[in-house]
Short mmCIF file of C-alpha atoms in Angstrom, two decimals:
data_model
loop_
_atom_site.label_atom_id
_atom_site.label_comp_id
_atom_site.label_asym_id
_atom_site.label_seq_id
_atom_site.Cartn_x
_atom_site.Cartn_y
_atom_site.Cartn_z
CA UNK O 1 -42.12 -8.94 -7.06
CA UNK O 2 -43.69 -7.71 -10.30
CA UNK O 3 -41.44 -8.56 -13.23
CA UNK O 4 -43.97 -8.47 -16.06
CA UNK O 5 -44.15 -5.57 -18.45
CA UNK O 6 -40.58 -4.31 -17.87
CA UNK O 7 -38.80 -2.33 -20.62
CA UNK O 8 -35.82 -3.27 -22.69
CA UNK O 9 -33.26 -5.33 -20.83
CA UNK O 10 -35.89 -6.56 -18.35
CA UNK O 11 -37.71 -9.91 -18.30
CA UNK O 12 -40.87 -9.91 -20.34
CA UNK O 13 -43.74 -12.26 -19.63
CA UNK O 14 -44.60 -14.47 -16.69
CA UNK O 15 -43.05 -17.77 -15.70
CA UNK O 16 -44.88 -19.64 -18.41
CA UNK O 17 -43.77 -17.24 -21.13
CA UNK O 18 -40.05 -17.10 -20.38
CA UNK O 19 -37.53 -18.70 -22.68
CA UNK O 20 -34.93 -21.07 -21.13
CA UNK O 21 -32.24 -18.35 -21.55
CA UNK O 22 -34.37 -15.78 -19.72
CA UNK O 23 -35.14 -18.27 -16.93
CA UNK O 24 -31.45 -18.99 -16.47
CA UNK O 25 -30.59 -15.29 -16.34
CA UNK O 26 -33.36 -14.60 -13.82
CA UNK O 27 -32.35 -17.52 -11.61
CA UNK O 28 -28.72 -16.32 -11.58
CA UNK O 29 -29.87 -12.82 -10.70
CA UNK O 30 -32.01 -13.99 -7.79
CA UNK O 31 -29.27 -16.30 -6.47
CA UNK O 32 -26.77 -13.45 -6.31
CA UNK O 33 -29.14 -11.38 -4.23
CA UNK O 34 -31.77 -9.00 -5.57
CA UNK O 35 -30.97 -5.34 -5.02
CA UNK O 36 -27.23 -5.65 -4.43
CA UNK O 37 -25.50 -2.63 -5.93
CA UNK O 38 -22.11 -2.27 -7.48
CA UNK O 39 -19.21 -2.43 -5.10
CA UNK O 40 -21.12 -4.46 -2.55
CA UNK O 41 -23.56 -1.75 -1.45
CA UNK O 42 -27.35 -1.85 -1.66
CA UNK O 43 -28.91 -0.38 -4.76
CA UNK O 44 -31.98 1.79 -4.72
CA UNK O 45 -33.78 -0.40 -7.24
CA UNK O 46 -33.64 -4.01 -8.39
CA UNK O 47 -31.64 -4.43 -11.54
CA UNK O 48 -31.21 -7.55 -13.70
CA UNK O 49 -27.72 -8.63 -14.66
CA UNK O 50 -26.08 -7.14 -17.71
CA UNK O 51 -26.05 -9.56 -20.60
CA UNK O 52 -22.57 -9.99 -21.96
CA UNK O 53 -21.20 -11.14 -25.26
CA UNK O 54 -19.42 -14.48 -24.66
CA UNK O 55 -16.39 -13.14 -26.58
CA UNK O 56 -16.05 -9.89 -24.65
CA UNK O 57 -13.87 -11.28 -21.85
CA UNK O 58 -14.48 -12.24 -18.21
CA UNK O 59 -17.46 -10.80 -16.36
CA UNK O 60 -16.11 -9.24 -13.17
CA UNK O 61 -19.04 -8.92 -10.80
CA UNK O 62 -19.36 -6.36 -8.08
CA UNK O 63 -17.80 -7.34 -4.77
CA UNK O 64 -20.44 -9.18 -2.73
CA UNK O 65 -21.87 -7.41 0.29
CA UNK O 66 -20.58 -9.97 2.76
CA UNK O 67 -16.92 -8.90 2.97
CA UNK O 68 -15.87 -9.30 6.61
CA UNK O 69 -13.11 -7.79 8.72
CA UNK O 70 -11.24 -11.10 8.47
CA UNK O 71 -11.46 -10.93 4.68
CA UNK O 72 -9.99 -7.42 4.67
CA UNK O 73 -7.20 -8.48 7.04
CA UNK O 74 -6.20 -11.56 5.04
CA UNK O 75 -6.33 -9.71 1.72
CA UNK O 76 -4.40 -6.79 3.21
CA UNK O 77 -1.69 -9.02 4.68
CA UNK O 78 -1.11 -10.80 1.37
CA UNK O 79 -1.05 -7.50 -0.51
CA UNK O 80 1.43 -5.94 1.93
CA UNK O 81 3.84 -8.87 1.88
CA UNK O 82 3.84 -9.13 -1.92
CA UNK O 83 4.20 -5.37 -2.35
CA UNK O 84 7.27 -5.14 -0.11
CA UNK O 85 8.91 -8.33 -1.38
CA UNK O 86 8.60 -7.47 -5.07
CA UNK O 87 9.76 -3.86 -4.64
CA UNK O 88 12.43 -4.45 -1.99
CA UNK O 89 15.52 -3.93 -4.24
CA UNK O 90 14.21 -0.50 -5.28
CA UNK O 91 13.52 0.31 -1.64
CA UNK O 92 17.16 -0.51 -0.85
CA UNK O 93 18.31 1.91 -3.58
CA UNK O 94 15.96 4.61 -2.26
CA UNK O 95 17.42 4.34 1.24
CA UNK O 96 20.96 4.73 -0.06
CA UNK O 97 20.12 7.63 -2.36
CA UNK O 98 18.62 9.48 0.61
CA UNK O 99 21.96 9.35 2.43
CA UNK O 100 23.08 12.88 3.32
CA UNK O 101 26.82 12.26 3.05
CA UNK O 102 27.27 8.98 1.17
CA UNK O 103 30.55 7.16 0.79
CA UNK O 104 32.16 7.91 -2.61
CA UNK O 105 31.55 4.29 -3.56
CA UNK O 106 27.82 4.74 -2.85
CA UNK O 107 27.11 7.82 -4.97
CA UNK O 108 24.61 6.91 -7.66
CA UNK O 109 23.25 8.83 -10.65
CA UNK O 110 19.97 6.94 -11.03
CA UNK O 111 18.09 3.90 -9.82
CA UNK O 112 19.24 1.42 -12.46
CA UNK O 113 22.90 2.39 -12.12
CA UNK O 114 22.64 2.08 -8.35
CA UNK O 115 21.07 -1.37 -8.53
CA UNK O 116 23.67 -2.58 -11.04
CA UNK O 117 26.60 -1.31 -8.98
CA UNK O 118 25.26 -2.79 -5.73
CA UNK O 119 24.90 -6.21 -7.35
CA UNK O 120 28.26 -6.02 -9.13
CA UNK O 121 30.34 -4.83 -6.17
CA UNK O 122 28.49 -6.25 -3.16
CA UNK O 123 26.87 -9.42 -4.44
CA UNK O 124 23.66 -10.54 -6.10
CA UNK O 125 21.67 -10.81 -2.88
CA UNK O 126 22.89 -7.58 -1.27
CA UNK O 127 19.80 -5.54 -2.32
CA UNK O 128 17.62 -8.14 -0.57
CA UNK O 129 19.28 -7.94 2.86
CA UNK O 130 16.64 -7.26 5.51
CA UNK O 131 13.76 -8.56 3.41
CA UNK O 132 12.74 -11.12 6.02
CA UNK O 133 12.10 -8.57 8.75
CA UNK O 134 10.18 -6.37 6.30
CA UNK O 135 7.91 -9.24 5.23
CA UNK O 136 7.35 -10.17 8.87
CA UNK O 137 6.27 -6.66 9.74
CA UNK O 138 4.29 -6.01 6.54
CA UNK O 139 1.80 -8.83 7.13
CA UNK O 140 0.21 -7.62 10.39
CA UNK O 141 0.78 -3.95 9.53
CA UNK O 142 -1.18 -4.12 6.29
CA UNK O 143 -3.84 -6.40 7.79
CA UNK O 144 -4.62 -3.71 10.38
CA UNK O 145 -4.24 -0.99 7.77
CA UNK O 146 -6.80 -2.24 5.25
CA UNK O 147 -9.27 -3.58 7.82
CA UNK O 148 -9.32 -0.25 9.66
CA UNK O 149 -9.60 1.70 6.41
CA UNK O 150 -12.53 -0.30 5.07
CA UNK O 151 -14.45 -0.14 8.35
CA UNK O 152 -13.93 3.58 8.93
CA UNK O 153 -14.51 4.50 5.30
CA UNK O 154 -17.95 2.90 5.35
CA UNK O 155 -18.86 4.25 8.80
CA UNK O 156 -17.79 7.82 8.05
CA UNK O 157 -19.30 7.82 4.55
CA UNK O 158 -22.66 6.77 5.99
CA UNK O 159 -22.50 9.77 8.31
CA UNK O 160 -21.07 12.39 5.95
CA UNK O 161 -22.65 11.30 2.66
CA UNK O 162 -25.25 8.54 3.17
CA UNK O 163 -25.47 6.23 0.19
CA UNK O 164 -22.49 7.83 -1.56
CA UNK O 165 -18.73 8.21 -1.52
CA UNK O 166 -17.12 10.91 0.62
CA UNK O 167 -13.55 12.06 -0.09
CA UNK O 168 -13.36 13.43 3.45
CA UNK O 169 -14.29 10.01 4.84
CA UNK O 170 -11.69 8.32 2.61
CA UNK O 171 -8.94 10.67 3.74
CA UNK O 172 -9.86 10.45 7.42
CA UNK O 173 -10.06 6.65 7.31
CA UNK O 174 -6.63 6.50 5.66
CA UNK O 175 -5.13 8.72 8.37
CA UNK O 176 -6.47 6.59 11.23
CA UNK O 177 -5.43 3.36 9.50
CA UNK O 178 -1.91 4.78 9.22
CA UNK O 179 -1.63 5.04 13.01
CA UNK O 180 -2.07 1.27 13.33
CA UNK O 181 0.07 0.43 10.31
CA UNK O 182 3.06 2.49 11.46
CA UNK O 183 2.85 1.23 15.04
CA UNK O 184 3.31 -2.31 13.73
CA UNK O 185 5.79 -1.48 10.96
CA UNK O 186 8.14 1.08 12.53
CA UNK O 187 10.52 -1.38 14.31
CA UNK O 188 10.87 -3.37 11.09
CA UNK O 189 11.62 -0.14 9.18
CA UNK O 190 14.43 0.75 11.60
CA UNK O 191 16.11 -2.64 11.22
CA UNK O 192 15.53 -2.78 7.46
CA UNK O 193 17.04 0.63 6.70
CA UNK O 194 20.11 0.03 8.86
CA UNK O 195 20.77 -3.19 6.97
CA UNK O 196 20.27 -1.47 3.61
CA UNK O 197 22.91 1.24 4.16
CA UNK O 198 26.29 1.01 2.41
CA UNK O 199 28.90 -0.84 4.51
CA UNK O 200 26.27 -1.81 7.04
CA UNK O 201 27.90 -3.85 9.83
CA UNK O 202 24.82 -6.06 10.14
CA UNK O 203 24.51 -9.26 8.15
CA UNK O 204 21.61 -10.78 10.07
CA UNK O 205 18.40 -9.27 11.42
CA UNK O 206 19.09 -10.62 14.90
CA UNK O 207 22.50 -8.90 14.97
CA UNK O 208 20.92 -5.57 14.12
CA UNK O 209 18.08 -5.91 16.64
CA UNK O 210 20.51 -6.89 19.40
CA UNK O 211 22.91 -4.02 18.66
CA UNK O 212 20.17 -1.38 18.54
CA UNK O 213 18.60 -2.68 21.76
CA UNK O 214 21.90 -2.78 23.67
CA UNK O 215 23.40 0.48 22.38
CA UNK O 216 20.37 2.74 22.01
CA UNK O 217 17.58 1.13 24.00
CA UNK O 218 14.09 -0.02 23.05
CA UNK O 219 13.04 3.55 22.25
CA UNK O 220 15.30 3.52 19.18
CA UNK O 221 12.79 1.30 17.40
CA UNK O 222 10.22 4.11 17.63
CA UNK O 223 12.52 7.13 17.36
CA UNK O 224 11.16 7.94 13.90
CA UNK O 225 7.53 7.11 14.73
CA UNK O 226 6.30 10.69 15.01
CA UNK O 227 8.15 11.68 11.84
CA UNK O 228 6.83 8.59 10.10
CA UNK O 229 3.31 9.57 11.08
CA UNK O 230 3.94 13.15 10.00
CA UNK O 231 4.93 11.75 6.61
CA UNK O 232 2.46 8.91 6.28
CA UNK O 233 -0.67 10.69 7.47
CA UNK O 234 -0.59 13.22 4.59
CA UNK O 235 0.79 10.53 2.27
CA UNK O 236 -2.10 8.18 2.98
CA UNK O 237 -4.68 10.96 2.94
CA UNK O 238 -3.48 12.00 -0.54
CA UNK O 239 -3.10 8.35 -1.57
CA UNK O 240 -6.58 7.18 -0.59
CA UNK O 241 -8.37 10.32 -1.79
CA UNK O 242 -6.60 10.10 -5.17
CA UNK O 243 -7.30 6.37 -5.47
CA UNK O 244 -11.01 6.72 -4.66
CA UNK O 245 -11.32 9.77 -6.94
CA UNK O 246 -9.79 7.86 -9.86
CA UNK O 247 -11.97 4.85 -9.13
CA UNK O 248 -15.04 7.05 -9.50
CA UNK O 249 -13.88 7.89 -13.03
CA UNK O 250 -12.35 4.60 -14.19
CA UNK O 251 -14.64 2.22 -12.28
CA UNK O 252 -17.82 4.12 -11.32
CA UNK O 253 -19.80 0.93 -10.63
CA UNK O 254 -17.06 -0.26 -8.26
CA UNK O 255 -16.81 -3.70 -9.80
CA UNK O 256 -13.73 -5.88 -9.52
CA UNK O 257 -11.74 -4.43 -12.42
CA UNK O 258 -7.99 -5.23 -12.30
CA UNK O 259 -6.90 -2.60 -14.83
CA UNK O 260 -8.65 0.22 -12.96
CA UNK O 261 -7.15 -0.90 -9.63
CA UNK O 262 -3.64 -0.98 -11.10
CA UNK O 263 -3.93 2.40 -12.82
CA UNK O 264 -5.60 4.15 -9.88
CA UNK O 265 -3.12 2.68 -7.40
CA UNK O 266 -0.09 3.64 -9.49
CA UNK O 267 -1.22 7.25 -9.99
CA UNK O 268 -2.20 7.65 -6.34
CA UNK O 269 1.16 6.33 -5.15
CA UNK O 270 3.16 8.60 -7.49
CA UNK O 271 1.32 11.77 -6.44
CA UNK O 272 1.56 11.01 -2.72
CA UNK O 273 5.23 9.95 -2.93
CA UNK O 274 6.41 13.09 -4.69
CA UNK O 275 4.56 15.34 -2.25
CA UNK O 276 6.01 13.74 0.89
CA UNK O 277 9.65 13.09 -0.13
CA UNK O 278 11.16 15.67 2.31
CA UNK O 279 9.53 13.89 5.23
CA UNK O 280 10.80 10.53 3.99
CA UNK O 281 14.37 11.87 3.91
CA UNK O 282 14.02 12.95 7.55
CA UNK O 283 12.57 9.57 8.49
CA UNK O 284 15.53 7.78 6.88
CA UNK O 285 17.97 9.96 8.84
CA UNK O 286 16.19 9.19 12.12
CA UNK O 287 16.15 5.47 11.38
CA UNK O 288 19.77 5.15 10.26
CA UNK O 289 21.40 7.84 12.48
CA UNK O 290 23.87 8.33 9.65
CA UNK O 291 27.29 8.64 11.30
CA UNK O 292 28.79 11.24 8.98
CA UNK O 293 25.86 13.58 9.51
CA UNK O 294 26.09 13.10 13.26
CA UNK O 295 29.85 13.72 13.37
CA UNK O 296 29.57 16.84 11.25
CA UNK O 297 26.98 18.77 13.18
CA UNK O 298 25.74 17.37 16.48
CA UNK O 299 26.67 14.93 19.18
CA UNK O 300 24.49 12.12 20.43
CA UNK O 301 21.45 10.84 18.58
CA UNK O 302 19.11 12.78 16.34
CA UNK O 303 15.68 12.70 17.94
CA UNK O 304 12.49 14.30 16.74
CA UNK O 305 11.28 15.75 13.50
CA UNK O 306 12.58 19.29 14.16
CA UNK O 307 16.10 17.99 14.77
CA UNK O 308 15.97 15.84 11.64
CA UNK O 309 14.77 18.76 9.47
CA UNK O 310 17.50 20.99 10.87
CA UNK O 311 20.24 18.41 10.29
CA UNK O 312 19.16 17.71 6.71
CA UNK O 313 19.28 21.43 5.91
CA UNK O 314 22.67 21.92 7.61
CA UNK O 315 24.22 19.04 5.70
CA UNK O 316 22.77 19.52 2.23
CA UNK O 317 20.60 22.61 2.03
CA UNK O 318 17.13 22.72 0.49
CA UNK O 319 17.98 20.22 -2.27
CA UNK O 320 18.77 17.58 0.36
CA UNK O 321 15.06 17.33 1.20
CA UNK O 322 14.48 15.83 -2.24
CA UNK O 323 17.27 13.26 -2.26
CA UNK O 324 16.01 10.01 -3.69
CA UNK O 325 12.75 11.50 -5.03
CA UNK O 326 13.24 9.64 -8.30
CA UNK O 327 13.71 6.31 -6.53
CA UNK O 328 10.78 7.03 -4.20
CA UNK O 329 8.37 7.74 -7.06
CA UNK O 330 9.67 4.79 -9.09
CA UNK O 331 9.20 2.61 -6.01
CA UNK O 332 5.68 3.83 -5.21
CA UNK O 333 4.16 3.55 -8.70
CA UNK O 334 4.40 -0.26 -8.98
CA UNK O 335 4.26 -0.67 -5.20
CA UNK O 336 0.81 0.85 -4.75
CA UNK O 337 -0.37 -0.71 -8.01
CA UNK O 338 0.61 -4.15 -6.69
CA UNK O 339 -0.89 -3.48 -3.27
CA UNK O 340 -4.30 -2.38 -4.55
CA UNK O 341 -4.62 -4.97 -7.32
CA UNK O 342 -3.61 -7.86 -5.04
CA UNK O 343 -5.79 -6.57 -2.20
CA UNK O 344 -8.87 -6.14 -4.41
CA UNK O 345 -8.31 -9.57 -6.01
CA UNK O 346 -8.02 -11.44 -2.73
CA UNK O 347 -10.90 -9.50 -1.20
CA UNK O 348 -13.08 -10.46 -4.16
CA UNK O 349 -11.89 -14.07 -4.25
CA UNK O 350 -12.25 -14.74 -0.52
CA UNK O 351 -15.72 -13.20 -0.33
CA UNK O 352 -16.97 -15.16 -3.35
CA UNK O 353 -15.70 -18.39 -1.83
CA UNK O 354 -17.42 -17.56 1.45
CA UNK O 355 -20.70 -16.93 -0.34
CA UNK O 356 -20.43 -20.16 -2.33
CA UNK O 357 -19.71 -22.06 0.88
CA UNK O 358 -22.73 -20.54 2.64
CA UNK O 359 -24.95 -21.20 -0.37
CA UNK O 360 -23.87 -24.86 -0.42
CA UNK O 361 -24.70 -25.50 3.24
#
């Protein structure tokens, strides 16, 4: 490879004419892999590393090209578990605020007041009831979710826009990944939301699972699946397209950059959450089968999206479709920020360790 005679920022002179600093920089460049582009892709031309002022902070390199499916699954599982565990109390408030006919003792003005009253009247750990089943479901659900997304995003982008980023590919990959995520997560969602409701008769996950199975059958765990998909497919399409769009502006070289991942994830989650709140209200009704709504308007169980939409309107009118929108947006902003930042960190960390291990063999 001809390195002599390059312009500013290149390496001038042959091996004999290089200073020790230039030799060290060139060796580091070659060890990391000549021609690797930002974000782990292949660049069209070989580029030397950017020299950095020692006082300017850490040098976050581009994600290495060797990220595997296993890496995406492990990083996704960790991100999903942390996201749901950290934000679980807000999720509990959201479920209650989406109630169509709440008990007078469970009418809340805002998220903070709701959280304070739940803790004061029902105990410190009441907002955390059902966390264990959520964490159990979130691990495999998010592992499948991120692994599928990464694989399809790359495959579809290579077809639609070779060598570049395609918003259509991002949205389509997010939609397909949602099918796997919701299939794994839906039973946990049913149990979780029933345990979160005010005056829930269930104190343990096993009690709830047994009661639902015996009284409503195995199908109850997937009664809201089609509605969940109807909500999550547009949610994830908006979410991923917004995230990738913001990354192009805040992090165009697609390097590991924590601040850009947090900001992009938070904005993407807020936009998608606000747009899909009516569907989330219907999903909550299908999961909880709220008794007051059932007694007021229909007999039996509410099944299907059309029935849920009709019941919500009959009970509360148009405004009922936006119950809990404040809690949903407040939940999603830090939730997606945590998910993306943790996912990108573990993806970066695991891949770097794998490369170091292979280099040391």
